[in-house]
Amino acid sequence: TTMLKTVKELFVNIDAKVIAQHILKMDCKVARILEVSEETRRIMGVKSGLELITLPYGHQLRLDLIERHTTMAIGIAVDILGCTGNLEERVATLNRIIQVAVELKDSMGDLYAFSAIMKALEMPQIVRLEQTWTSLRHCYTQTAIMYEKQLKPFSKLLHEGKEIICVSQNIVTVPLLMPLVTLLERQMVVFEGMDVWENTDQSCDIMLKHLATARLIAQNAE
């Protein structure tokens, strides 16, 4: 559609850092980290959404965060798959998306949005675009190297509950969040469609690490 094409053109033409800043701002609003009124704080009973998500009555905020994360990942995948004009357009879009992921990780410290982008890039529909990935390595070699050698290993460590090891907590603005909120919103044991961190022999250990991280998030919430 014309609208989708316009969005893609804007995405490719706007600086990656500017896009990352906008995403961070919206994440902070949705997670109730910034621009929280006194009335909202009074209703929440705590100062920050980062503390609210760990509490039983933080149900709606957890659902909002899950919805935003899922919508962001699907939207990014659609941006890439919707590039039907030519290969160059799709490769340029993929390049910019990876650049935004780098900015979210390194400049913004928004691990929540970073994980949404990585979720999109690791979807089977995106992974099997072999021509696109090959062209990325040829046309944007540094971006391809950054994705394979830095972003993917970093994402793996995050979902293994090792963010305290791999990233300084001083630069984190929005933590990973998703393992915690999905765990707290689980209504039953699920064996299909499990999260990445559940598909290992160390799943219990990883879950405990995510819960320990949640405790730190709540303690440090301001």
XYZ file of C-alpha atoms in Angstrom:
222
model
C 0.000 0.000 0.000
C 0.972 3.650 -0.407
C 1.006 4.203 3.350
C 3.350 1.255 3.958
C 5.687 2.520 1.235
C 5.733 6.010 2.772
C 6.556 4.600 6.213
C 9.420 2.556 4.753
C 10.815 5.601 2.925
C 10.746 7.633 6.129
C 12.381 4.775 8.017
C 15.253 4.509 5.540
C 15.793 8.274 5.258
C 15.686 9.236 8.948
C 18.847 8.843 11.045
C 18.951 5.599 13.054
C 19.669 7.451 16.310
C 16.614 9.699 15.837
C 14.411 6.634 15.281
C 15.892 4.961 18.376
C 15.265 8.092 20.463
C 11.619 8.142 19.402
C 11.198 4.442 20.230
C 12.821 4.981 23.647
C 10.521 7.911 24.408
C 7.419 5.873 23.572
C 8.686 2.864 25.553
C 9.211 5.067 28.615
C 5.650 6.365 28.271
C 4.081 2.929 27.851
C 6.137 1.462 30.718
C 5.225 4.492 32.872
C 8.830 5.430 33.497
C 8.549 9.032 32.276
C 5.734 11.593 32.075
C 3.778 9.896 34.844
C 1.341 12.295 36.505
C 0.953 12.518 40.277
C -2.590 11.206 39.909
C -1.352 8.145 37.986
C 1.350 7.548 40.602
C -1.281 7.740 43.324
C -3.436 5.169 41.516
C -0.428 2.908 40.863
C 0.688 3.124 44.486
C 4.315 3.184 43.349
C 6.528 5.740 41.608
C 7.371 3.789 38.452
C 5.883 1.236 36.111
C 9.076 -0.781 36.538
C 7.965 -1.513 40.079
C 4.299 -1.917 39.165
C 4.976 -4.776 36.721
C 6.353 -6.903 39.575
C 3.142 -6.534 41.610
C -0.074 -8.596 41.318
C -2.158 -5.565 40.307
C 0.280 -4.651 37.512
C -1.646 -7.031 35.233
C -2.839 -4.426 32.696
C 0.588 -2.796 32.370
C 2.164 -6.198 31.762
C -0.393 -6.864 29.024
C 0.321 -3.436 27.487
C 4.051 -4.175 27.408
C 3.511 -7.606 25.847
C 1.222 -6.087 23.212
C 3.654 -3.281 22.339
C 6.588 -5.702 22.093
C 4.644 -8.097 19.844
C 3.298 -5.273 17.671
C 6.771 -3.776 17.283
C 8.298 -7.114 16.245
C 5.531 -7.875 13.744
C 5.654 -4.322 12.361
C 9.393 -4.574 11.743
C 8.996 -7.952 10.027
C 6.233 -6.502 7.826
C 8.489 -3.555 6.928
C 11.111 -5.987 5.623
C 8.724 -8.424 3.933
C 6.716 -5.568 2.431
C 9.670 -4.398 0.334
C 8.409 -5.961 -2.884
C 9.847 -3.319 -5.231
C 13.404 -4.583 -5.505
C 16.134 -6.327 -3.528
C 18.061 -3.096 -2.903
C 15.072 -1.572 -1.111
C 14.707 -4.572 1.185
C 18.435 -4.671 1.956
C 18.484 -0.936 2.736
C 15.532 -1.403 5.098
C 17.214 -4.356 6.823
C 20.414 -2.340 7.170
C 18.582 0.557 8.821
C 16.689 -1.757 11.198
C 19.948 -3.313 12.384
C 21.439 0.174 12.828
C 18.448 1.128 14.995
C 19.012 -2.027 17.078
C 22.632 -0.967 17.610
C 21.525 2.513 18.741
C 18.922 1.067 21.109
C 21.532 -1.217 22.644
C 24.542 1.095 22.811
C 23.233 4.677 22.895
C 19.750 4.417 24.397
C 20.069 1.410 26.695
C 16.569 0.290 25.683
C 16.832 -3.490 25.954
C 13.058 -3.914 25.701
C 12.882 -2.431 22.181
C 16.200 -4.016 21.225
C 14.757 -7.447 22.015
C 11.669 -6.668 19.894
C 13.859 -5.922 16.867
C 15.910 -9.064 17.433
C 12.696 -11.085 17.732
C 11.637 -9.756 14.326
C 15.000 -10.470 12.694
C 15.003 -14.015 14.057
C 11.530 -14.868 12.730
C 11.676 -17.777 10.232
C 10.101 -15.585 7.532
C 13.017 -13.135 7.831
C 15.807 -15.662 8.379
C 14.966 -17.498 5.154
C 15.404 -14.361 2.991
C 18.770 -15.721 1.853
C 19.263 -13.289 -1.034
C 18.590 -10.350 1.254
C 21.100 -11.462 3.888
C 23.708 -12.237 1.222
C 23.246 -8.779 -0.301
C 23.507 -7.214 3.159
C 26.924 -8.842 3.600
C 28.026 -7.476 0.213
C 26.536 -3.964 0.385
C 26.633 -3.256 4.131
C 29.449 -5.481 5.350
C 29.981 -3.712 8.684
C 26.288 -3.910 9.528
C 26.214 -7.637 8.735
C 29.298 -8.263 10.884
C 27.844 -6.217 13.737
C 24.629 -8.241 13.621
C 26.316 -11.654 13.545
C 29.248 -10.994 15.895
C 27.736 -8.590 18.430
C 23.952 -8.283 18.384
C 23.067 -11.985 18.157
C 25.467 -13.115 20.925
C 24.360 -10.172 23.106
C 20.692 -11.069 22.592
C 21.402 -14.680 23.548
C 23.101 -13.590 26.780
C 20.157 -11.316 27.617
C 17.632 -14.111 27.289
C 19.857 -16.402 29.357
C 19.524 -13.902 32.202
C 23.111 -12.692 31.936
C 22.422 -8.979 31.321
C 24.195 -8.050 34.552
C 27.353 -9.582 33.072
C 27.042 -8.256 29.518
C 25.747 -4.717 30.086
C 26.395 -2.007 32.667
C 23.212 -1.299 34.626
C 24.153 2.403 34.604
C 23.306 2.694 30.899
C 20.056 0.689 30.948
C 17.003 2.935 30.566
C 14.401 0.241 29.827
C 15.339 -3.296 30.957
C 14.581 -6.474 29.003
C 11.193 -6.905 30.784
C 9.671 -9.542 28.472
C 10.805 -12.716 30.287
C 9.367 -11.333 33.531
C 6.031 -10.040 32.203
C 5.367 -13.166 30.129
C 6.222 -15.384 33.095
C 3.890 -13.470 35.423
C 1.075 -13.527 32.860
C 1.284 -17.259 32.252
C -1.977 -18.891 33.255
C -0.696 -22.443 32.896
C 2.315 -24.517 31.936
C 2.888 -24.260 28.187
C 4.972 -26.752 26.222
C 4.492 -25.324 22.744
C 5.774 -21.943 21.614
C 8.050 -21.622 24.617
C 10.351 -18.630 24.951
C 14.007 -18.871 23.939
C 15.152 -18.978 27.547
C 12.888 -21.974 28.268
C 14.326 -24.225 25.579
C 17.523 -25.167 27.403
C 18.580 -27.612 30.104
C 19.303 -24.604 32.329
C 15.755 -23.210 32.046
C 15.095 -23.203 35.822
C 18.388 -21.462 36.509
C 17.651 -18.915 33.772
C 14.165 -18.286 35.175
C 15.633 -17.608 38.625
C 18.105 -15.153 37.082
C 15.257 -13.281 35.387
C 13.377 -13.122 38.688
C 16.506 -11.838 40.455
C 16.853 -9.183 37.755
C 13.201 -8.235 38.296
C 13.956 -7.679 41.977
C 16.809 -5.351 41.033
C 14.582 -3.481 38.571
C 11.955 -2.898 41.258
C 14.569 -1.810 43.806
C 16.164 0.659 41.391
C 12.901 2.054 39.987
C 12.535 5.777 40.584
